[in-house]
PDB file of C-alpha atoms in Angstrom:
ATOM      1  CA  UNK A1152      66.897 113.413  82.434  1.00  0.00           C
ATOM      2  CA  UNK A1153      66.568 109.503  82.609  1.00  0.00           C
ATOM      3  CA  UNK A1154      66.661 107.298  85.371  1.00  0.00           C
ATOM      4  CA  UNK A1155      70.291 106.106  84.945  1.00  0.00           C
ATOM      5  CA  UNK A1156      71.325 109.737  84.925  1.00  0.00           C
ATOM      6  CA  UNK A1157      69.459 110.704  87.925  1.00  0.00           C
ATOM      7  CA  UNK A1158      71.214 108.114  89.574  1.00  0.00           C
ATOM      8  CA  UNK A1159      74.528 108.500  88.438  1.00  0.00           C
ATOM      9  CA  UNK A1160      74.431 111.866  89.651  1.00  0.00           C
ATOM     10  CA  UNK A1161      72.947 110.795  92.985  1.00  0.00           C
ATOM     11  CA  UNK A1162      75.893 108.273  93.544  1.00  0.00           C
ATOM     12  CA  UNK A1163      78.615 111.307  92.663  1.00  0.00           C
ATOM     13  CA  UNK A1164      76.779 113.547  95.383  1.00  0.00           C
ATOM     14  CA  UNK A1165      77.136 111.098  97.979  1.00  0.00           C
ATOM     15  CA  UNK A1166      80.385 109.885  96.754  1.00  0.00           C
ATOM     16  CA  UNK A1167      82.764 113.081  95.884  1.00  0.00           C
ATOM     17  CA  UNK A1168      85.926 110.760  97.740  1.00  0.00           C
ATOM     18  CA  UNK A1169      85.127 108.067  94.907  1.00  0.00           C
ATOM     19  CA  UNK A1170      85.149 111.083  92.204  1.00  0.00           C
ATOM     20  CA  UNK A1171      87.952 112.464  93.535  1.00  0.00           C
ATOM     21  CA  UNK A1172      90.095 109.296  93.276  1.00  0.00           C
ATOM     22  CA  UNK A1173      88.642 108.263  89.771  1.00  0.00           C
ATOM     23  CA  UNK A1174      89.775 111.187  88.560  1.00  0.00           C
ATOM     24  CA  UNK A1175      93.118 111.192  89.892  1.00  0.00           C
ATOM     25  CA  UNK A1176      93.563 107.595  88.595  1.00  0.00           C
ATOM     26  CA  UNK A1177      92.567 108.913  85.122  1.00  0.00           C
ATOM     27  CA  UNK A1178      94.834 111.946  85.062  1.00  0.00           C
ATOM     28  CA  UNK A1179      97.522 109.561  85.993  1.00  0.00           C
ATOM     29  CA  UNK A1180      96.420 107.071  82.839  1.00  0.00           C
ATOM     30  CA  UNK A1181      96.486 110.276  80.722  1.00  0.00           C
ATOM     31  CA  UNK A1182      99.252 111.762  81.161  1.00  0.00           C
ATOM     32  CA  UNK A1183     101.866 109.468  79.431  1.00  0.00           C
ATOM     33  CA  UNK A1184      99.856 110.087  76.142  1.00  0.00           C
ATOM     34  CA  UNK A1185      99.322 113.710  76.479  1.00  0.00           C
ATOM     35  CA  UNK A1186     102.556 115.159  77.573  1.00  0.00           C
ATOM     36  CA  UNK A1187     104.524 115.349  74.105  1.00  0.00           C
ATOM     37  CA  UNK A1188     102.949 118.285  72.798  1.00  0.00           C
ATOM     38  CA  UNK A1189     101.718 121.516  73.630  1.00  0.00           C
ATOM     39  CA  UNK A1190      97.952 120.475  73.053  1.00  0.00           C
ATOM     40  CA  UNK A1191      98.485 117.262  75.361  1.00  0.00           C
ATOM     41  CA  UNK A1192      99.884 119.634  78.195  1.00  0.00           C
ATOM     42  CA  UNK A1193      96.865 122.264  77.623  1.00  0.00           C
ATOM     43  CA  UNK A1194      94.340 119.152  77.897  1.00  0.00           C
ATOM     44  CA  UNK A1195      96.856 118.064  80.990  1.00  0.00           C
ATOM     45  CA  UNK A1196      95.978 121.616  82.932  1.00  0.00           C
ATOM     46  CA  UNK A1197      92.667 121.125  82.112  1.00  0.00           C
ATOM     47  CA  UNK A1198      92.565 117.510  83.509  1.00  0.00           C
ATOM     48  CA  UNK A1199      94.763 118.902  86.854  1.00  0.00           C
ATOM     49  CA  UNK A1200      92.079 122.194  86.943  1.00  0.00           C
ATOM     50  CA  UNK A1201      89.304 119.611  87.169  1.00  0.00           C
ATOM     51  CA  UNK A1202      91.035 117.404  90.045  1.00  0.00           C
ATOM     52  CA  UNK A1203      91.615 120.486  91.838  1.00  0.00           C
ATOM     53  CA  UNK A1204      87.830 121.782  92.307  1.00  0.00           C
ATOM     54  CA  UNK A1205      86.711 117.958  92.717  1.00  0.00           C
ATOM     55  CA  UNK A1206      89.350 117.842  95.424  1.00  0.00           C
ATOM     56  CA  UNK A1207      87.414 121.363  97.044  1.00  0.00           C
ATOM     57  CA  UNK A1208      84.452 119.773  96.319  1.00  0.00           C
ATOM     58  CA  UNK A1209      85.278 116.372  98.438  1.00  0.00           C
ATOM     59  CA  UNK A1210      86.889 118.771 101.176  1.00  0.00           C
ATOM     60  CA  UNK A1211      83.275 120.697 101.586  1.00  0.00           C
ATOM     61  CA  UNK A1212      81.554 117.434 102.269  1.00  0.00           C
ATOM     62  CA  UNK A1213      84.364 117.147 105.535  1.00  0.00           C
ATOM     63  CA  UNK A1214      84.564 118.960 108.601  1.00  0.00           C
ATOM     64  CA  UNK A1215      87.492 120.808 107.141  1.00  0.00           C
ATOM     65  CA  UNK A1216      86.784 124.382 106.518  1.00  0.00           C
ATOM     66  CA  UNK A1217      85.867 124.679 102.815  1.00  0.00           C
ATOM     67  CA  UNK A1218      87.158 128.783 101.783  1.00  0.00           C
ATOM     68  CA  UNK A1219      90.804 127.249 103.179  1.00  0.00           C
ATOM     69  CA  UNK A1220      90.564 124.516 100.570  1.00  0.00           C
ATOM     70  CA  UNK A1221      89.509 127.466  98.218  1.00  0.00           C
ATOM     71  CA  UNK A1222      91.388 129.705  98.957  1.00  0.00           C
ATOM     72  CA  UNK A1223      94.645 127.418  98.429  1.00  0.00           C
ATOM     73  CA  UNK A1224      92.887 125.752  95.251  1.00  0.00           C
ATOM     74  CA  UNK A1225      92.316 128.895  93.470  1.00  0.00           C
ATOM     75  CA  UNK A1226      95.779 130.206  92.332  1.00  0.00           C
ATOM     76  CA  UNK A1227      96.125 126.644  92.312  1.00  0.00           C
ATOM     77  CA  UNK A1228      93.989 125.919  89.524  1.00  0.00           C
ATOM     78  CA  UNK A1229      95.331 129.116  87.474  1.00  0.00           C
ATOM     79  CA  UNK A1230      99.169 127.905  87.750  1.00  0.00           C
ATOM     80  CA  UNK A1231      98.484 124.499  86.407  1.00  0.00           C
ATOM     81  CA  UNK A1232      97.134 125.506  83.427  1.00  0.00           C
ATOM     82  CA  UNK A1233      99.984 128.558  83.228  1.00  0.00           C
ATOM     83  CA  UNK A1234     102.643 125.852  83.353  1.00  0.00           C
ATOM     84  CA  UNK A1235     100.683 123.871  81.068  1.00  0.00           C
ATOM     85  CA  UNK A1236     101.774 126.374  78.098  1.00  0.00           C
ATOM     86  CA  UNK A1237     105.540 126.886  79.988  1.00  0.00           C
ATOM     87  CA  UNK A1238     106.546 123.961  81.532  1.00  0.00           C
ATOM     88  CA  UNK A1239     110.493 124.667  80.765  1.00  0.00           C
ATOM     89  CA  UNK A1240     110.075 127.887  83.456  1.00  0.00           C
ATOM     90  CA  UNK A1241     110.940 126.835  86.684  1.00  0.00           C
ATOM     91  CA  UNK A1242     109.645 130.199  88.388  1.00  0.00           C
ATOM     92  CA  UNK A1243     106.341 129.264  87.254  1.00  0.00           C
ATOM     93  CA  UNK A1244     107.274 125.457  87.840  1.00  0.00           C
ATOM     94  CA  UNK A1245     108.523 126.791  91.732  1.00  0.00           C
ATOM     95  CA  UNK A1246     105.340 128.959  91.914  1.00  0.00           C
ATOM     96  CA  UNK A1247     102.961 125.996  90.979  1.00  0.00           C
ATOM     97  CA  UNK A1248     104.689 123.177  93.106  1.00  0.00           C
ATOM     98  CA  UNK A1249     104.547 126.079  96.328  1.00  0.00           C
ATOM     99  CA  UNK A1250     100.649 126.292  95.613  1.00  0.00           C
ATOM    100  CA  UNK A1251     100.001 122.805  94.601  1.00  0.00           C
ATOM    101  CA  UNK A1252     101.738 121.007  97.814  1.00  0.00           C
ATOM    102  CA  UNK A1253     100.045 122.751 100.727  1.00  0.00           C
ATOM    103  CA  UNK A1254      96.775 122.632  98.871  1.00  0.00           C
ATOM    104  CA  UNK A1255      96.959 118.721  98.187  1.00  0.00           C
ATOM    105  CA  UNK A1256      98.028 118.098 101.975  1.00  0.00           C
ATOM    106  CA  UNK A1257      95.550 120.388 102.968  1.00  0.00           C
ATOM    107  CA  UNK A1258      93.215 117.791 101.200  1.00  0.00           C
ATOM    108  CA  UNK A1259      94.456 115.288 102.665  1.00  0.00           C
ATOM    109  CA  UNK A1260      93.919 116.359 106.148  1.00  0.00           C
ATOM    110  CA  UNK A1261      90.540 117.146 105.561  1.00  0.00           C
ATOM    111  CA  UNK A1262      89.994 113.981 104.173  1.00  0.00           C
ATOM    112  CA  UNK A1263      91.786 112.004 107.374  1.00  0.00           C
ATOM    113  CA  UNK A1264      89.441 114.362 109.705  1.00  0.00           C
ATOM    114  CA  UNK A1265      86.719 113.166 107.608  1.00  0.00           C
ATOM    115  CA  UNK A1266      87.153 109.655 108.383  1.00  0.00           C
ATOM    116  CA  UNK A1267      87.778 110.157 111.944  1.00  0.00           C
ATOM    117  CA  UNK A1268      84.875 112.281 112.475  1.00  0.00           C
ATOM    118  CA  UNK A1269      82.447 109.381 113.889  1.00  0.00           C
ATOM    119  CA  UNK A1270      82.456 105.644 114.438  1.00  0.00           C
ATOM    120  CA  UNK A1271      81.148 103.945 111.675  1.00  0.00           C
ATOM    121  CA  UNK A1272      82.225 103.213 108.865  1.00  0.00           C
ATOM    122  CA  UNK A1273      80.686 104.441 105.629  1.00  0.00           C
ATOM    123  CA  UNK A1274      81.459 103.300 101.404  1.00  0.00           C
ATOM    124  CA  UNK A1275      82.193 107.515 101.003  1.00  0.00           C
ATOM    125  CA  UNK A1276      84.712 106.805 103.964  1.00  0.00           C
ATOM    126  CA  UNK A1277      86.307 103.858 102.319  1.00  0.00           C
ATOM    127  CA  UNK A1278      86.391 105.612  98.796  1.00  0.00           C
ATOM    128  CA  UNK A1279      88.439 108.599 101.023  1.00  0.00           C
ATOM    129  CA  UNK A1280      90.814 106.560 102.513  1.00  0.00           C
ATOM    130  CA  UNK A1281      91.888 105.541  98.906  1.00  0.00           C
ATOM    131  CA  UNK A1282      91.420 109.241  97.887  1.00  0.00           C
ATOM    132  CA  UNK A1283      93.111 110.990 100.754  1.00  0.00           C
ATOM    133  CA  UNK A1284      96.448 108.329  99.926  1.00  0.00           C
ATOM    134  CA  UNK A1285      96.407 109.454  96.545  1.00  0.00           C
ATOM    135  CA  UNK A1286      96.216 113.479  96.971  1.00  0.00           C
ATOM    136  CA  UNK A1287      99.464 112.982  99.481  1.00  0.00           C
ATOM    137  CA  UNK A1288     101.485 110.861  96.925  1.00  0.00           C
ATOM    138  CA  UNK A1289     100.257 114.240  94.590  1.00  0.00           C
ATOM    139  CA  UNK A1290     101.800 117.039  97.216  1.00  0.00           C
ATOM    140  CA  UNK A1291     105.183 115.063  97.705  1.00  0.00           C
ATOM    141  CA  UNK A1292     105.579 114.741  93.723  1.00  0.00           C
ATOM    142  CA  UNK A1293     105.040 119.186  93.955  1.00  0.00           C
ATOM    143  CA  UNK A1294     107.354 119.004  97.185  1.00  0.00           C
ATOM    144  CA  UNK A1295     109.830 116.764  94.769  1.00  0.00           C
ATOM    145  CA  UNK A1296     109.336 119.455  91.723  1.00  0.00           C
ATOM    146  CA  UNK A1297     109.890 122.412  93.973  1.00  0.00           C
ATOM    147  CA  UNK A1298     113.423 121.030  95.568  1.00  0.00           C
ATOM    148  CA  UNK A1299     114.698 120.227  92.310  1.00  0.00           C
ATOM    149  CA  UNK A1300     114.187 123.686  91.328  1.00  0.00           C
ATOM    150  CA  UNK A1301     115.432 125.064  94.150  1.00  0.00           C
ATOM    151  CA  UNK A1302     118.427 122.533  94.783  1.00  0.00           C
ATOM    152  CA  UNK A1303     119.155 121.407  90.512  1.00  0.00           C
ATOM    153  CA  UNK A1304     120.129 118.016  90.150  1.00  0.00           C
ATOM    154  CA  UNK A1305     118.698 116.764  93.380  1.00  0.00           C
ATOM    155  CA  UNK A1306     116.826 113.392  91.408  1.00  0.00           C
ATOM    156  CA  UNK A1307     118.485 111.367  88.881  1.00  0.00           C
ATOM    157  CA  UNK A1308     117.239 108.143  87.293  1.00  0.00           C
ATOM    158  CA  UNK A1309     117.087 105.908  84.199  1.00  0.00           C
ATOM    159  CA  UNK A1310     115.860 108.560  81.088  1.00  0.00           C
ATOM    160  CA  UNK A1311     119.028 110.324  81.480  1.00  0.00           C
ATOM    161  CA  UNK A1312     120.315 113.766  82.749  1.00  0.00           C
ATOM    162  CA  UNK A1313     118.527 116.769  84.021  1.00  0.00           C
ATOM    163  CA  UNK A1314     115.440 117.702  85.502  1.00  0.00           C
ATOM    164  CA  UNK A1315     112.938 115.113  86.022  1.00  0.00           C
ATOM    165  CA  UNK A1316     109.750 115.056  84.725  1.00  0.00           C
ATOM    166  CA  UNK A1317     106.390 115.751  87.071  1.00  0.00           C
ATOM    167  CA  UNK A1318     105.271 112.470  85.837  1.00  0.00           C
ATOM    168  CA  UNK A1319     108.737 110.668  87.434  1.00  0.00           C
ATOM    169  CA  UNK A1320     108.219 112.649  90.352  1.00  0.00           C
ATOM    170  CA  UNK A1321     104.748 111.297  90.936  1.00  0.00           C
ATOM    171  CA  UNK A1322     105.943 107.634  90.397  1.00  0.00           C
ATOM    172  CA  UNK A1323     109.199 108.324  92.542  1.00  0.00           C
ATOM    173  CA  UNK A1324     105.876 109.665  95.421  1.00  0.00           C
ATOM    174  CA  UNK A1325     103.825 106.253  94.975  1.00  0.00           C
ATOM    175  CA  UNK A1326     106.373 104.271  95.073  1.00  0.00           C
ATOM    176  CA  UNK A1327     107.886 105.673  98.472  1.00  0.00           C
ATOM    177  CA  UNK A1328     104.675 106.142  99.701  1.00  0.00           C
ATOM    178  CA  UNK A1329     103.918 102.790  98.612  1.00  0.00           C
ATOM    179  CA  UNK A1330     107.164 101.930 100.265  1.00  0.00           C
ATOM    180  CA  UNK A1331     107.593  99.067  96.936  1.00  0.00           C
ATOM    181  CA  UNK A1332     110.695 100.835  96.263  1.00  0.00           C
ATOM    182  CA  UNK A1333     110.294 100.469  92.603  1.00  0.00           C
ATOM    183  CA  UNK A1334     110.890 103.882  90.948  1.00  0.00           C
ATOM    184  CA  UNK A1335     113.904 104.201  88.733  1.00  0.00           C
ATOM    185  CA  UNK A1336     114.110 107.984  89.995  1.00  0.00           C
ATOM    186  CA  UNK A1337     116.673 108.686  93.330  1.00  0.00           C
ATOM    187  CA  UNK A1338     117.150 111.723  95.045  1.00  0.00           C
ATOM    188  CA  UNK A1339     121.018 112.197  95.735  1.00  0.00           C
ATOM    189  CA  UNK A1340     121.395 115.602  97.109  1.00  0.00           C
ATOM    190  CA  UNK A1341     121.035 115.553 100.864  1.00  0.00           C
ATOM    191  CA  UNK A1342     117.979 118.183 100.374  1.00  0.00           C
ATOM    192  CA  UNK A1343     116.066 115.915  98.099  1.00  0.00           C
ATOM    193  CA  UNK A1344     116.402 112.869 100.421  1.00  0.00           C
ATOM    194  CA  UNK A1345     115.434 114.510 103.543  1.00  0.00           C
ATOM    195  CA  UNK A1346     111.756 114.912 101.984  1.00  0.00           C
ATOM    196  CA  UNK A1347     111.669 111.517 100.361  1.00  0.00           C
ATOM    197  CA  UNK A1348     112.517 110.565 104.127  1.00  0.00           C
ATOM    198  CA  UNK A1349     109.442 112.464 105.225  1.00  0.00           C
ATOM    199  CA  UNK A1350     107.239 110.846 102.930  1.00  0.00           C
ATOM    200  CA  UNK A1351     108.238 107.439 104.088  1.00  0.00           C
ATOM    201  CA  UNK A1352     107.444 107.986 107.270  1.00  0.00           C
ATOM    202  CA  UNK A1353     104.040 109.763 105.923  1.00  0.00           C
ATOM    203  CA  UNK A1354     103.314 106.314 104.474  1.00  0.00           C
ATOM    204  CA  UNK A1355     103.666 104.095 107.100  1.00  0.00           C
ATOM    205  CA  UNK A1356     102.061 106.144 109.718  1.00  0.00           C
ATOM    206  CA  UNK A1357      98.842 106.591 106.967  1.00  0.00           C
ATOM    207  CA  UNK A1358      98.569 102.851 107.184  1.00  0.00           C
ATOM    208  CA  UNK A1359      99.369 102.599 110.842  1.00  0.00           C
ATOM    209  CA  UNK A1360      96.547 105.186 111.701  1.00  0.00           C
ATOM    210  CA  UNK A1361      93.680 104.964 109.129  1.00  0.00           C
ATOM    211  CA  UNK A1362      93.938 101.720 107.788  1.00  0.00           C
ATOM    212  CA  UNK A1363      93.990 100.316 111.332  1.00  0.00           C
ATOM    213  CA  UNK A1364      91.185 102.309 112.637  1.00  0.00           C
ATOM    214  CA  UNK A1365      89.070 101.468 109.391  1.00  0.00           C
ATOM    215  CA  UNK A1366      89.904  97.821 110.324  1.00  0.00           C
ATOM    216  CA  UNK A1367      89.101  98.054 113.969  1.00  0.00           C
ATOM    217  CA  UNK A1368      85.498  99.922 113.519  1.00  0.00           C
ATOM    218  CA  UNK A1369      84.825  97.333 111.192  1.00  0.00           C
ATOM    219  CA  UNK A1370      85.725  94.610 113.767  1.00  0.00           C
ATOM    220  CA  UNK A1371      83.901  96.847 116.708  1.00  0.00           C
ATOM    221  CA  UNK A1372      80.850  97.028 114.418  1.00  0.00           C
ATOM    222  CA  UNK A1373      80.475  93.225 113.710  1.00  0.00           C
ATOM    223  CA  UNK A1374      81.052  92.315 117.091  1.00  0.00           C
ATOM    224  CA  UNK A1375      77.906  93.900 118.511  1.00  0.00           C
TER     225      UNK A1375
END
């Protein structure tokens, strides 16, 4: 093994948060290109499969118990490939988005414990803040897939008619998590907008809480 390998693989043992969100922000990039066929939605559960056990992987380095994260992430990982190769059956669809959800906010918690844990501020801690935003934008897009199953016709937007896409319902979670208001996508059934209410609350308490507490160890730290 060479040098530059050695310590590539040192930084992605102390970093998992940073591998975590790279790989989110490349299954996002991906997906546009690979979702046409039934090849691009195989690769697709095999790029979700691999977010999934580098999001267990990030939640071991927390204080978060690690068999909850696997024990969510498991059945997890098997759906997303399963609705890889039947992505028009919404009781797989339901069953997937039920698993997906609590496993991502479970994530997410971990990953908010994680950075409360002490009172310094460290670059894995940093990458996690940007990681643990992501992987909650990624349960409300399964919450937003599972009430459109349950409740059809609960999003509309600009591509036309019927159910929306995963990939909508992702960009309808960043951009109300975001709070940009920029997604093309609206829930109109009172169902649909009661979660997209949740979320935007879910945002602005995120920044209120860790962002500010990021920001005020910082401060605390250059002070002394």
């Amino acid at each position: 093994m060479t040098r530059s390998a050695r310590e590539t693989g040192r930084v992605v043992v102390q970093h998992p948060s940073a591998v975590l969100l790279a790989a989110q922000l490349v299954a996002v990039l991906a997906y546009p290109f690979l979702d046409e066929s039934t090849t691009g939605r195989a690769l697709l559960g095999v790029v979700g499969t691999a977010v999934v056990l580098i999001a267990v992987w990030a939640v071991r380095r927390t204080p978060a118990l690690s068999w909850v994260a696997a024990l969510l992430g498991v059945p997890a990982m098997v759906f997303t490939v399963v609705e890889a190769f039947h992505p028009g059956n919404d009781a797989i669809v339901l069953v997937n988005a039920l698993l997906h959800a609590p496993f991502y906010f479970f994530v997410s918690y971990a990953m908010i414990r994680y950075l409360f844990h002490d009172d310094r501020v460290t670059r894995d801690e940093l990458y996690a803040t940007g990681a643990a935003f992501t992987v909650v934008a990624w349960g409300f897009a399964y919450v937003y897939a599972a009430v459109q199953v349950v409740w059809p016709g609960s999003f509309i937007g600009a591509s036309g008619p019927g159910d929306r896409s995963w990939f909508e319902l992702l960009f309808l979670s960043f951009t109300t998590l975001t709070s940009v208001g920029l997604s093309d996508v609206t829930p109109v059934l009172p169902n649909a907008r009661s979660f997209v209410m949740v979320e935007q609350v879910a945002g602005v308490l995120y920044v209120a809480l860790v962002v500010a507490r990021l920001v005020g160890l910082t401060v605390a730290r250059k002070a002394r």
